[in-house]
């Protein structure tokens, strides 16, 4: 998988943060470069795992968005329910069962998170390491709670459950920052259809597009990828990869698809469908037509 170092050289909110101390602290995680000593080797190790088709399953490509947020609902729900049962007389057995269920269900949730994290840029990976650390601590505390309850040490088990919920809540807060502030896992191509009027746009003479070669063109403020196949066939997609905004026009075109040069996501030229992750969303696809003089024109699908 080819990776472009330039993708990491982007401004961070921490560079100009002047708001609340909590926001500044969370932003600072993405700039704390000592975390690279952990994040770098770990992300390379995760990418080397021979997961095959399972990798796309864990990314959530089949779901259309990352799988990780859906999977975490089970352990969090089980642990919170266990904490509620801790104040219900006679419910200790049920509480221990829910603690154990949470620990077991946290494992696939963690795996899906790791494979997503390994494909993120450096600032996101730094924040993600701290997010994962809080959650690993939470899993350890809940596992200890399950074991303590099994030995009859109910008081210790309940204390460890409360500590585990605290750690999991911290991890959730950092995860929310990662998803919404740093835009990890979001569809970077979603705004494209909202930035253009629903009409035909001229894209210039056909001879400006070498057959089979990816070409980048700007349509207003929207970058497009144009690949002309024959004299009367061309494919046009949004140029910025939906996963992390990689320039598809710098990628390789093969077998009717284009590969993102940053993360290896593969998109079908004919309709923008993401046939391989880590991208979970397709690329915006445009209709292509030709004027009488052979000039290329494009429009959004079903535009009037």
PDB file of C-alpha atoms in Angstrom:
ATOM      1  CA  UNK A   1       0.000   0.000   0.000  1.00  0.00           C
ATOM      2  CA  UNK A   2       1.435   3.350  -1.034  1.00  0.00           C
ATOM      3  CA  UNK A   3       1.344   6.163   1.469  1.00  0.00           C
ATOM      4  CA  UNK A   4       2.126   9.812   0.896  1.00  0.00           C
ATOM      5  CA  UNK A   5       3.960  11.647   3.698  1.00  0.00           C
ATOM      6  CA  UNK A   6       2.358  14.894   2.532  1.00  0.00           C
ATOM      7  CA  UNK A   7      -0.997  13.698   3.789  1.00  0.00           C
ATOM      8  CA  UNK A   8       0.246  14.223   7.351  1.00  0.00           C
ATOM      9  CA  UNK A   9       1.327  17.828   6.847  1.00  0.00           C
ATOM     10  CA  UNK A  10      -1.956  19.497   7.615  1.00  0.00           C
ATOM     11  CA  UNK A  11      -2.865  22.191  10.117  1.00  0.00           C
ATOM     12  CA  UNK A  12      -4.395  21.034  13.365  1.00  0.00           C
ATOM     13  CA  UNK A  13      -7.019  22.783  15.468  1.00  0.00           C
ATOM     14  CA  UNK A  14      -4.397  22.777  18.243  1.00  0.00           C
ATOM     15  CA  UNK A  15      -2.299  25.197  16.199  1.00  0.00           C
ATOM     16  CA  UNK A  16      -4.744  28.052  16.812  1.00  0.00           C
ATOM     17  CA  UNK A  17      -6.830  26.750  19.724  1.00  0.00           C
ATOM     18  CA  UNK A  18      -7.904  29.516  22.068  1.00  0.00           C
ATOM     19  CA  UNK A  19     -11.129  28.130  23.503  1.00  0.00           C
ATOM     20  CA  UNK A  20     -11.940  26.115  26.593  1.00  0.00           C
ATOM     21  CA  UNK A  21      -9.116  24.309  28.422  1.00  0.00           C
ATOM     22  CA  UNK A  22     -10.719  20.914  27.825  1.00  0.00           C
ATOM     23  CA  UNK A  23     -10.905  21.520  24.083  1.00  0.00           C
ATOM     24  CA  UNK A  24      -7.307  22.726  24.040  1.00  0.00           C
ATOM     25  CA  UNK A  25      -6.210  19.620  25.927  1.00  0.00           C
ATOM     26  CA  UNK A  26      -8.016  17.303  23.522  1.00  0.00           C
ATOM     27  CA  UNK A  27      -6.669  19.177  20.488  1.00  0.00           C
ATOM     28  CA  UNK A  28      -3.164  18.907  21.939  1.00  0.00           C
ATOM     29  CA  UNK A  29      -3.313  15.117  21.784  1.00  0.00           C
ATOM     30  CA  UNK A  30      -3.064  15.279  17.995  1.00  0.00           C
ATOM     31  CA  UNK A  31       0.113  17.373  18.241  1.00  0.00           C
ATOM     32  CA  UNK A  32       1.850  15.341  20.961  1.00  0.00           C
ATOM     33  CA  UNK A  33       4.557  13.819  18.769  1.00  0.00           C
ATOM     34  CA  UNK A  34       6.060  11.492  21.444  1.00  0.00           C
ATOM     35  CA  UNK A  35       2.996   9.321  20.851  1.00  0.00           C
ATOM     36  CA  UNK A  36       4.458   8.550  17.410  1.00  0.00           C
ATOM     37  CA  UNK A  37       6.904   6.137  19.019  1.00  0.00           C
ATOM     38  CA  UNK A  38       3.915   3.955  19.853  1.00  0.00           C
ATOM     39  CA  UNK A  39       1.539   4.846  17.019  1.00  0.00           C
ATOM     40  CA  UNK A  40       3.982   4.385  14.140  1.00  0.00           C
ATOM     41  CA  UNK A  41       5.140   0.800  14.786  1.00  0.00           C
ATOM     42  CA  UNK A  42       1.691  -0.250  15.958  1.00  0.00           C
ATOM     43  CA  UNK A  43      -0.108   1.067  12.868  1.00  0.00           C
ATOM     44  CA  UNK A  44       2.405  -0.677  10.594  1.00  0.00           C
ATOM     45  CA  UNK A  45       1.883  -3.914  12.496  1.00  0.00           C
ATOM     46  CA  UNK A  46      -1.898  -3.678  12.176  1.00  0.00           C
ATOM     47  CA  UNK A  47      -1.651  -2.993   8.421  1.00  0.00           C
ATOM     48  CA  UNK A  48       0.574  -6.043   7.985  1.00  0.00           C
ATOM     49  CA  UNK A  49      -1.898  -8.426   9.621  1.00  0.00           C
ATOM     50  CA  UNK A  50      -3.084 -11.008   7.047  1.00  0.00           C
ATOM     51  CA  UNK A  51      -6.769 -10.258   7.524  1.00  0.00           C
ATOM     52  CA  UNK A  52      -7.744 -10.592   3.850  1.00  0.00           C
ATOM     53  CA  UNK A  53     -11.444  -9.870   3.167  1.00  0.00           C
ATOM     54  CA  UNK A  54     -12.051  -9.588   6.913  1.00  0.00           C
ATOM     55  CA  UNK A  55     -10.322  -6.207   6.862  1.00  0.00           C
ATOM     56  CA  UNK A  56     -13.085  -4.657   4.749  1.00  0.00           C
ATOM     57  CA  UNK A  57     -15.667  -6.292   7.005  1.00  0.00           C
ATOM     58  CA  UNK A  58     -14.059  -4.696  10.061  1.00  0.00           C
ATOM     59  CA  UNK A  59     -13.836  -1.337   8.290  1.00  0.00           C
ATOM     60  CA  UNK A  60     -17.598  -1.497   7.703  1.00  0.00           C
ATOM     61  CA  UNK A  61     -17.417  -1.125   3.909  1.00  0.00           C
ATOM     62  CA  UNK A  62     -20.454  -3.399   3.622  1.00  0.00           C
ATOM     63  CA  UNK A  63     -22.317  -1.119   6.045  1.00  0.00           C
ATOM     64  CA  UNK A  64     -21.475   2.159   4.339  1.00  0.00           C
ATOM     65  CA  UNK A  65     -19.814   3.665   7.404  1.00  0.00           C
ATOM     66  CA  UNK A  66     -17.307   2.529  10.062  1.00  0.00           C
ATOM     67  CA  UNK A  67     -18.405  -0.562  11.980  1.00  0.00           C
ATOM     68  CA  UNK A  68     -16.620   0.364  15.199  1.00  0.00           C
ATOM     69  CA  UNK A  69     -19.211   2.831  16.609  1.00  0.00           C
ATOM     70  CA  UNK A  70     -21.970   0.218  16.222  1.00  0.00           C
ATOM     71  CA  UNK A  71     -19.997  -2.541  17.928  1.00  0.00           C
ATOM     72  CA  UNK A  72     -19.106  -0.482  20.991  1.00  0.00           C
ATOM     73  CA  UNK A  73     -22.776  -0.182  21.921  1.00  0.00           C
ATOM     74  CA  UNK A  74     -22.821  -3.759  23.250  1.00  0.00           C
ATOM     75  CA  UNK A  75     -19.998  -3.550  25.830  1.00  0.00           C
ATOM     76  CA  UNK A  76     -20.960  -0.042  26.929  1.00  0.00           C
ATOM     77  CA  UNK A  77     -24.606  -1.027  27.329  1.00  0.00           C
ATOM     78  CA  UNK A  78     -23.682  -4.202  29.215  1.00  0.00           C
ATOM     79  CA  UNK A  79     -21.350  -2.386  31.598  1.00  0.00           C
ATOM     80  CA  UNK A  80     -23.801   0.414  32.312  1.00  0.00           C
ATOM     81  CA  UNK A  81     -26.539  -2.129  32.960  1.00  0.00           C
ATOM     82  CA  UNK A  82     -24.228  -3.996  35.341  1.00  0.00           C
ATOM     83  CA  UNK A  83     -23.656  -0.767  37.264  1.00  0.00           C
ATOM     84  CA  UNK A  84     -27.415  -0.326  37.582  1.00  0.00           C
ATOM     85  CA  UNK A  85     -27.854  -3.900  38.842  1.00  0.00           C
ATOM     86  CA  UNK A  86     -25.178  -3.250  41.446  1.00  0.00           C
ATOM     87  CA  UNK A  87     -27.712  -1.152  43.354  1.00  0.00           C
ATOM     88  CA  UNK A  88     -30.500  -3.733  42.984  1.00  0.00           C
ATOM     89  CA  UNK A  89     -30.630  -6.213  45.868  1.00  0.00           C
ATOM     90  CA  UNK A  90     -30.113  -9.825  44.785  1.00  0.00           C
ATOM     91  CA  UNK A  91     -28.946  -8.943  41.273  1.00  0.00           C
ATOM     92  CA  UNK A  92     -25.254  -9.757  41.736  1.00  0.00           C
ATOM     93  CA  UNK A  93     -25.325 -12.780  39.413  1.00  0.00           C
ATOM     94  CA  UNK A  94     -26.889 -10.756  36.619  1.00  0.00           C
ATOM     95  CA  UNK A  95     -24.391  -7.932  37.145  1.00  0.00           C
ATOM     96  CA  UNK A  96     -21.448 -10.318  36.855  1.00  0.00           C
ATOM     97  CA  UNK A  97     -22.916 -11.842  33.693  1.00  0.00           C
ATOM     98  CA  UNK A  98     -23.249  -8.409  32.099  1.00  0.00           C
ATOM     99  CA  UNK A  99     -19.703  -7.438  33.078  1.00  0.00           C
ATOM    100  CA  UNK A 100     -18.395 -10.593  31.400  1.00  0.00           C
ATOM    101  CA  UNK A 101     -20.556  -9.999  28.308  1.00  0.00           C
ATOM    102  CA  UNK A 102     -19.118  -6.515  28.040  1.00  0.00           C
ATOM    103  CA  UNK A 103     -15.544  -7.770  28.199  1.00  0.00           C
ATOM    104  CA  UNK A 104     -16.137 -10.399  25.506  1.00  0.00           C
ATOM    105  CA  UNK A 105     -18.029  -8.057  23.173  1.00  0.00           C
ATOM    106  CA  UNK A 106     -15.339  -5.398  23.558  1.00  0.00           C
ATOM    107  CA  UNK A 107     -12.873  -7.587  21.671  1.00  0.00           C
ATOM    108  CA  UNK A 108     -14.464  -7.379  18.177  1.00  0.00           C
ATOM    109  CA  UNK A 109     -15.216  -3.708  18.822  1.00  0.00           C
ATOM    110  CA  UNK A 110     -11.537  -3.129  19.548  1.00  0.00           C
ATOM    111  CA  UNK A 111     -10.438  -4.994  16.428  1.00  0.00           C
ATOM    112  CA  UNK A 112     -12.674  -2.899  14.196  1.00  0.00           C
ATOM    113  CA  UNK A 113     -11.314   0.226  15.843  1.00  0.00           C
ATOM    114  CA  UNK A 114      -7.691  -0.818  15.357  1.00  0.00           C
ATOM    115  CA  UNK A 115      -8.032  -1.502  11.618  1.00  0.00           C
ATOM    116  CA  UNK A 116      -9.697   1.894  11.128  1.00  0.00           C
ATOM    117  CA  UNK A 117      -7.102   3.639  13.271  1.00  0.00           C
ATOM    118  CA  UNK A 118      -4.182   2.162  11.319  1.00  0.00           C
ATOM    119  CA  UNK A 119      -5.364   3.976   8.162  1.00  0.00           C
ATOM    120  CA  UNK A 120      -5.712   7.427   9.731  1.00  0.00           C
ATOM    121  CA  UNK A 121      -3.272  10.309   9.494  1.00  0.00           C
ATOM    122  CA  UNK A 122      -0.730  10.986  12.211  1.00  0.00           C
ATOM    123  CA  UNK A 123      -2.697  13.521  14.283  1.00  0.00           C
ATOM    124  CA  UNK A 124      -5.681  11.185  14.358  1.00  0.00           C
ATOM    125  CA  UNK A 125      -3.466   8.240  15.264  1.00  0.00           C
ATOM    126  CA  UNK A 126      -1.993  10.115  18.220  1.00  0.00           C
ATOM    127  CA  UNK A 127      -5.432  10.913  19.564  1.00  0.00           C
ATOM    128  CA  UNK A 128      -6.542   7.378  18.764  1.00  0.00           C
ATOM    129  CA  UNK A 129      -3.735   5.838  20.814  1.00  0.00           C
ATOM    130  CA  UNK A 130      -4.947   7.686  23.895  1.00  0.00           C
ATOM    131  CA  UNK A 131      -8.560   6.738  23.114  1.00  0.00           C
ATOM    132  CA  UNK A 132      -7.512   3.097  22.823  1.00  0.00           C
ATOM    133  CA  UNK A 133      -5.431   3.280  26.001  1.00  0.00           C
ATOM    134  CA  UNK A 134      -8.403   4.467  28.029  1.00  0.00           C
ATOM    135  CA  UNK A 135     -10.533   1.669  26.605  1.00  0.00           C
ATOM    136  CA  UNK A 136      -7.886  -1.001  27.191  1.00  0.00           C
ATOM    137  CA  UNK A 137      -7.694   0.152  30.796  1.00  0.00           C
ATOM    138  CA  UNK A 138     -11.487  -0.064  31.012  1.00  0.00           C
ATOM    139  CA  UNK A 139     -11.491  -3.619  29.667  1.00  0.00           C
ATOM    140  CA  UNK A 140      -8.838  -4.591  32.188  1.00  0.00           C
ATOM    141  CA  UNK A 141     -10.812  -3.069  35.048  1.00  0.00           C
ATOM    142  CA  UNK A 142     -13.999  -4.842  34.002  1.00  0.00           C
ATOM    143  CA  UNK A 143     -12.151  -8.134  33.589  1.00  0.00           C
ATOM    144  CA  UNK A 144     -10.846  -7.636  37.137  1.00  0.00           C
ATOM    145  CA  UNK A 145     -14.369  -6.876  38.289  1.00  0.00           C
ATOM    146  CA  UNK A 146     -15.662 -10.113  36.765  1.00  0.00           C
ATOM    147  CA  UNK A 147     -12.887 -12.110  38.427  1.00  0.00           C
ATOM    148  CA  UNK A 148     -13.367 -10.420  41.833  1.00  0.00           C
ATOM    149  CA  UNK A 149     -17.103 -11.061  41.755  1.00  0.00           C
ATOM    150  CA  UNK A 150     -16.438 -14.725  40.936  1.00  0.00           C
ATOM    151  CA  UNK A 151     -14.289 -15.012  44.075  1.00  0.00           C
ATOM    152  CA  UNK A 152     -17.039 -13.515  46.196  1.00  0.00           C
ATOM    153  CA  UNK A 153     -15.361 -10.125  46.556  1.00  0.00           C
ATOM    154  CA  UNK A 154     -18.466  -8.211  45.556  1.00  0.00           C
ATOM    155  CA  UNK A 155     -17.398  -4.873  46.998  1.00  0.00           C
ATOM    156  CA  UNK A 156     -14.151  -4.894  45.034  1.00  0.00           C
ATOM    157  CA  UNK A 157     -16.008  -6.000  41.904  1.00  0.00           C
ATOM    158  CA  UNK A 158     -18.414  -3.080  42.171  1.00  0.00           C
ATOM    159  CA  UNK A 159     -15.563  -0.621  42.760  1.00  0.00           C
ATOM    160  CA  UNK A 160     -13.734  -1.924  39.692  1.00  0.00           C
ATOM    161  CA  UNK A 161     -16.927  -1.598  37.642  1.00  0.00           C
ATOM    162  CA  UNK A 162     -17.230   2.065  38.616  1.00  0.00           C
ATOM    163  CA  UNK A 163     -13.575   2.637  37.770  1.00  0.00           C
ATOM    164  CA  UNK A 164     -14.071   0.857  34.444  1.00  0.00           C
ATOM    165  CA  UNK A 165     -17.037   3.062  33.572  1.00  0.00           C
ATOM    166  CA  UNK A 166     -14.968   6.136  34.365  1.00  0.00           C
ATOM    167  CA  UNK A 167     -12.176   4.993  32.063  1.00  0.00           C
ATOM    168  CA  UNK A 168     -14.621   3.983  29.327  1.00  0.00           C
ATOM    169  CA  UNK A 169     -16.325   7.386  29.568  1.00  0.00           C
ATOM    170  CA  UNK A 170     -12.966   9.114  29.161  1.00  0.00           C
ATOM    171  CA  UNK A 171     -12.284   6.931  26.124  1.00  0.00           C
ATOM    172  CA  UNK A 172     -15.689   7.799  24.687  1.00  0.00           C
ATOM    173  CA  UNK A 173     -15.033  11.517  25.096  1.00  0.00           C
ATOM    174  CA  UNK A 174     -11.703  11.221  23.290  1.00  0.00           C
ATOM    175  CA  UNK A 175     -13.340   9.040  20.639  1.00  0.00           C
ATOM    176  CA  UNK A 176     -15.975  11.702  20.051  1.00  0.00           C
ATOM    177  CA  UNK A 177     -13.217  14.278  19.622  1.00  0.00           C
ATOM    178  CA  UNK A 178     -11.499  11.970  17.162  1.00  0.00           C
ATOM    179  CA  UNK A 179     -14.667  11.405  15.128  1.00  0.00           C
ATOM    180  CA  UNK A 180     -16.183  14.870  15.127  1.00  0.00           C
ATOM    181  CA  UNK A 181     -13.353  17.328  15.750  1.00  0.00           C
ATOM    182  CA  UNK A 182     -10.715  15.454  13.741  1.00  0.00           C
ATOM    183  CA  UNK A 183     -13.196  13.913  11.281  1.00  0.00           C
ATOM    184  CA  UNK A 184     -11.853  10.366  11.532  1.00  0.00           C
ATOM    185  CA  UNK A 185     -14.115   7.973   9.638  1.00  0.00           C
ATOM    186  CA  UNK A 186     -16.302  10.699   8.115  1.00  0.00           C
ATOM    187  CA  UNK A 187     -17.085  10.733   4.400  1.00  0.00           C
ATOM    188  CA  UNK A 188     -14.775  13.466   3.087  1.00  0.00           C
ATOM    189  CA  UNK A 189     -16.515  13.513  -0.316  1.00  0.00           C
ATOM    190  CA  UNK A 190     -20.051  14.062   0.994  1.00  0.00           C
ATOM    191  CA  UNK A 191     -20.120  17.865   0.411  1.00  0.00           C
ATOM    192  CA  UNK A 192     -19.348  17.587  -3.331  1.00  0.00           C
ATOM    193  CA  UNK A 193     -22.958  17.292  -4.627  1.00  0.00           C
ATOM    194  CA  UNK A 194     -23.955  20.306  -2.490  1.00  0.00           C
ATOM    195  CA  UNK A 195     -21.317  22.611  -3.980  1.00  0.00           C
ATOM    196  CA  UNK A 196     -22.488  22.495  -7.598  1.00  0.00           C
ATOM    197  CA  UNK A 197     -25.587  23.636  -9.433  1.00  0.00           C
ATOM    198  CA  UNK A 198     -27.621  20.837 -11.096  1.00  0.00           C
ATOM    199  CA  UNK A 199     -26.668  21.597 -14.696  1.00  0.00           C
ATOM    200  CA  UNK A 200     -24.174  20.714 -17.415  1.00  0.00           C
ATOM    201  CA  UNK A 201     -20.638  22.107 -17.168  1.00  0.00           C
ATOM    202  CA  UNK A 202     -18.129  22.355 -19.999  1.00  0.00           C
ATOM    203  CA  UNK A 203     -14.800  20.636 -19.310  1.00  0.00           C
ATOM    204  CA  UNK A 204     -12.827  21.528 -22.436  1.00  0.00           C
ATOM    205  CA  UNK A 205     -11.675  19.700 -25.575  1.00  0.00           C
ATOM    206  CA  UNK A 206     -11.410  15.938 -25.451  1.00  0.00           C
ATOM    207  CA  UNK A 207      -7.792  15.974 -26.605  1.00  0.00           C
ATOM    208  CA  UNK A 208      -6.837  17.464 -23.237  1.00  0.00           C
ATOM    209  CA  UNK A 209      -7.526  14.034 -21.706  1.00  0.00           C
ATOM    210  CA  UNK A 210      -5.070  11.261 -22.690  1.00  0.00           C
ATOM    211  CA  UNK A 211      -6.850   7.913 -23.035  1.00  0.00           C
ATOM    212  CA  UNK A 212      -6.729   5.828 -19.864  1.00  0.00           C
ATOM    213  CA  UNK A 213      -4.866   8.461 -17.839  1.00  0.00           C
ATOM    214  CA  UNK A 214      -6.242  10.158 -14.704  1.00  0.00           C
ATOM    215  CA  UNK A 215      -6.553  13.924 -15.108  1.00  0.00           C
ATOM    216  CA  UNK A 216      -7.474  16.465 -12.444  1.00  0.00           C
ATOM    217  CA  UNK A 217      -9.752  19.361 -13.324  1.00  0.00           C
ATOM    218  CA  UNK A 218     -11.366  22.009 -11.154  1.00  0.00           C
ATOM    219  CA  UNK A 219     -15.078  22.668 -11.446  1.00  0.00           C
ATOM    220  CA  UNK A 220     -15.488  25.836  -9.440  1.00  0.00           C
ATOM    221  CA  UNK A 221     -14.086  24.869  -6.046  1.00  0.00           C
ATOM    222  CA  UNK A 222     -14.623  21.142  -6.603  1.00  0.00           C
ATOM    223  CA  UNK A 223     -11.695  19.001  -7.861  1.00  0.00           C
ATOM    224  CA  UNK A 224     -12.693  16.285 -10.308  1.00  0.00           C
ATOM    225  CA  UNK A 225     -10.997  13.170 -11.634  1.00  0.00           C
ATOM    226  CA  UNK A 226     -11.505  12.647 -15.376  1.00  0.00           C
ATOM    227  CA  UNK A 227     -10.516   9.417 -17.120  1.00  0.00           C
ATOM    228  CA  UNK A 228     -11.239   9.246 -20.866  1.00  0.00           C
ATOM    229  CA  UNK A 229     -11.471   5.666 -22.077  1.00  0.00           C
ATOM    230  CA  UNK A 230     -12.409   6.087 -25.772  1.00  0.00           C
ATOM    231  CA  UNK A 231     -13.474   8.871 -28.146  1.00  0.00           C
ATOM    232  CA  UNK A 232     -17.018   8.757 -26.770  1.00  0.00           C
ATOM    233  CA  UNK A 233     -16.582   7.425 -23.243  1.00  0.00           C
ATOM    234  CA  UNK A 234     -15.240   9.168 -20.153  1.00  0.00           C
ATOM    235  CA  UNK A 235     -15.635   8.685 -16.423  1.00  0.00           C
ATOM    236  CA  UNK A 236     -15.742  11.565 -13.949  1.00  0.00           C
ATOM    237  CA  UNK A 237     -15.550  11.255 -10.152  1.00  0.00           C
ATOM    238  CA  UNK A 238     -14.893  13.588  -7.254  1.00  0.00           C
ATOM    239  CA  UNK A 239     -11.115  13.712  -7.041  1.00  0.00           C
ATOM    240  CA  UNK A 240     -10.710  13.710  -3.252  1.00  0.00           C
ATOM    241  CA  UNK A 241     -10.957  10.237  -1.693  1.00  0.00           C
ATOM    242  CA  UNK A 242     -13.928   9.811   0.628  1.00  0.00           C
ATOM    243  CA  UNK A 243     -11.708   8.232   3.283  1.00  0.00           C
ATOM    244  CA  UNK A 244      -8.996  10.822   3.837  1.00  0.00           C
ATOM    245  CA  UNK A 245      -9.168  13.260   0.888  1.00  0.00           C
ATOM    246  CA  UNK A 246      -6.345  11.596  -1.067  1.00  0.00           C
ATOM    247  CA  UNK A 247      -5.962  12.869  -4.680  1.00  0.00           C
ATOM    248  CA  UNK A 248      -7.329  10.085  -6.894  1.00  0.00           C
ATOM    249  CA  UNK A 249      -5.908  11.822  -9.953  1.00  0.00           C
ATOM    250  CA  UNK A 250      -2.465  10.814  -8.658  1.00  0.00           C
ATOM    251  CA  UNK A 251      -3.530   7.198  -8.254  1.00  0.00           C
ATOM    252  CA  UNK A 252      -3.280   4.187 -10.534  1.00  0.00           C
ATOM    253  CA  UNK A 253      -6.045   3.309 -12.985  1.00  0.00           C
ATOM    254  CA  UNK A 254      -6.508  -0.410 -13.566  1.00  0.00           C
ATOM    255  CA  UNK A 255      -9.291  -2.866 -14.315  1.00  0.00           C
ATOM    256  CA  UNK A 256     -11.917  -0.140 -14.509  1.00  0.00           C
ATOM    257  CA  UNK A 257     -10.991   1.265 -11.085  1.00  0.00           C
ATOM    258  CA  UNK A 258      -8.796   3.968  -9.592  1.00  0.00           C
ATOM    259  CA  UNK A 259      -6.701   3.449  -6.458  1.00  0.00           C
ATOM    260  CA  UNK A 260      -6.208   6.163  -3.872  1.00  0.00           C
ATOM    261  CA  UNK A 261      -2.459   6.858  -3.615  1.00  0.00           C
ATOM    262  CA  UNK A 262      -2.701   7.568   0.102  1.00  0.00           C
ATOM    263  CA  UNK A 263      -4.592   4.629   1.577  1.00  0.00           C
ATOM    264  CA  UNK A 264      -5.176   2.119  -1.241  1.00  0.00           C
ATOM    265  CA  UNK A 265      -8.970   2.492  -1.373  1.00  0.00           C
ATOM    266  CA  UNK A 266     -10.265   1.280  -4.729  1.00  0.00           C
ATOM    267  CA  UNK A 267     -13.152   2.989  -6.530  1.00  0.00           C
ATOM    268  CA  UNK A 268     -15.006   1.831  -9.643  1.00  0.00           C
ATOM    269  CA  UNK A 269     -14.737   4.460 -12.364  1.00  0.00           C
ATOM    270  CA  UNK A 270     -18.165   3.794 -13.842  1.00  0.00           C
ATOM    271  CA  UNK A 271     -20.116   4.762 -10.719  1.00  0.00           C
ATOM    272  CA  UNK A 272     -17.616   5.631  -7.952  1.00  0.00           C
ATOM    273  CA  UNK A 273     -18.444   2.521  -5.910  1.00  0.00           C
ATOM    274  CA  UNK A 274     -15.854   1.673  -3.244  1.00  0.00           C
ATOM    275  CA  UNK A 275     -14.901  -1.901  -4.108  1.00  0.00           C
ATOM    276  CA  UNK A 276     -12.117  -2.023  -1.499  1.00  0.00           C
ATOM    277  CA  UNK A 277     -11.484  -0.148   1.757  1.00  0.00           C
ATOM    278  CA  UNK A 278     -10.562   1.468   3.983  1.00  0.00           C
ATOM    279  CA  UNK A 279     -13.045   3.863   2.357  1.00  0.00           C
ATOM    280  CA  UNK A 280     -16.573   3.019   3.449  1.00  0.00           C
ATOM    281  CA  UNK A 281     -18.334   5.565   1.194  1.00  0.00           C
ATOM    282  CA  UNK A 282     -18.303   5.759  -2.616  1.00  0.00           C
ATOM    283  CA  UNK A 283     -17.013   8.676  -4.641  1.00  0.00           C
ATOM    284  CA  UNK A 284     -19.438  11.218  -6.109  1.00  0.00           C
ATOM    285  CA  UNK A 285     -19.937  10.183  -9.732  1.00  0.00           C
ATOM    286  CA  UNK A 286     -20.806  12.529 -12.601  1.00  0.00           C
ATOM    287  CA  UNK A 287     -22.543  11.958 -15.914  1.00  0.00           C
ATOM    288  CA  UNK A 288     -20.260  12.664 -18.858  1.00  0.00           C
ATOM    289  CA  UNK A 289     -21.378  13.792 -22.301  1.00  0.00           C
ATOM    290  CA  UNK A 290     -19.899  15.272 -25.445  1.00  0.00           C
ATOM    291  CA  UNK A 291     -20.802  18.378 -27.423  1.00  0.00           C
ATOM    292  CA  UNK A 292     -20.964  18.359 -31.185  1.00  0.00           C
ATOM    293  CA  UNK A 293     -17.336  19.474 -31.427  1.00  0.00           C
ATOM    294  CA  UNK A 294     -16.201  16.649 -29.149  1.00  0.00           C
ATOM    295  CA  UNK A 295     -15.779  18.775 -26.022  1.00  0.00           C
ATOM    296  CA  UNK A 296     -16.430  17.060 -22.710  1.00  0.00           C
ATOM    297  CA  UNK A 297     -19.242  18.173 -20.434  1.00  0.00           C
ATOM    298  CA  UNK A 298     -20.347  16.825 -17.057  1.00  0.00           C
ATOM    299  CA  UNK A 299     -23.237  17.109 -14.608  1.00  0.00           C
ATOM    300  CA  UNK A 300     -24.410  15.523 -11.419  1.00  0.00           C
ATOM    301  CA  UNK A 301     -26.615  12.445 -11.955  1.00  0.00           C
ATOM    302  CA  UNK A 302     -30.266  13.239 -12.646  1.00  0.00           C
ATOM    303  CA  UNK A 303     -29.559  16.950 -12.820  1.00  0.00           C
ATOM    304  CA  UNK A 304     -32.093  18.889 -14.887  1.00  0.00           C
TER     305      UNK A 304
END
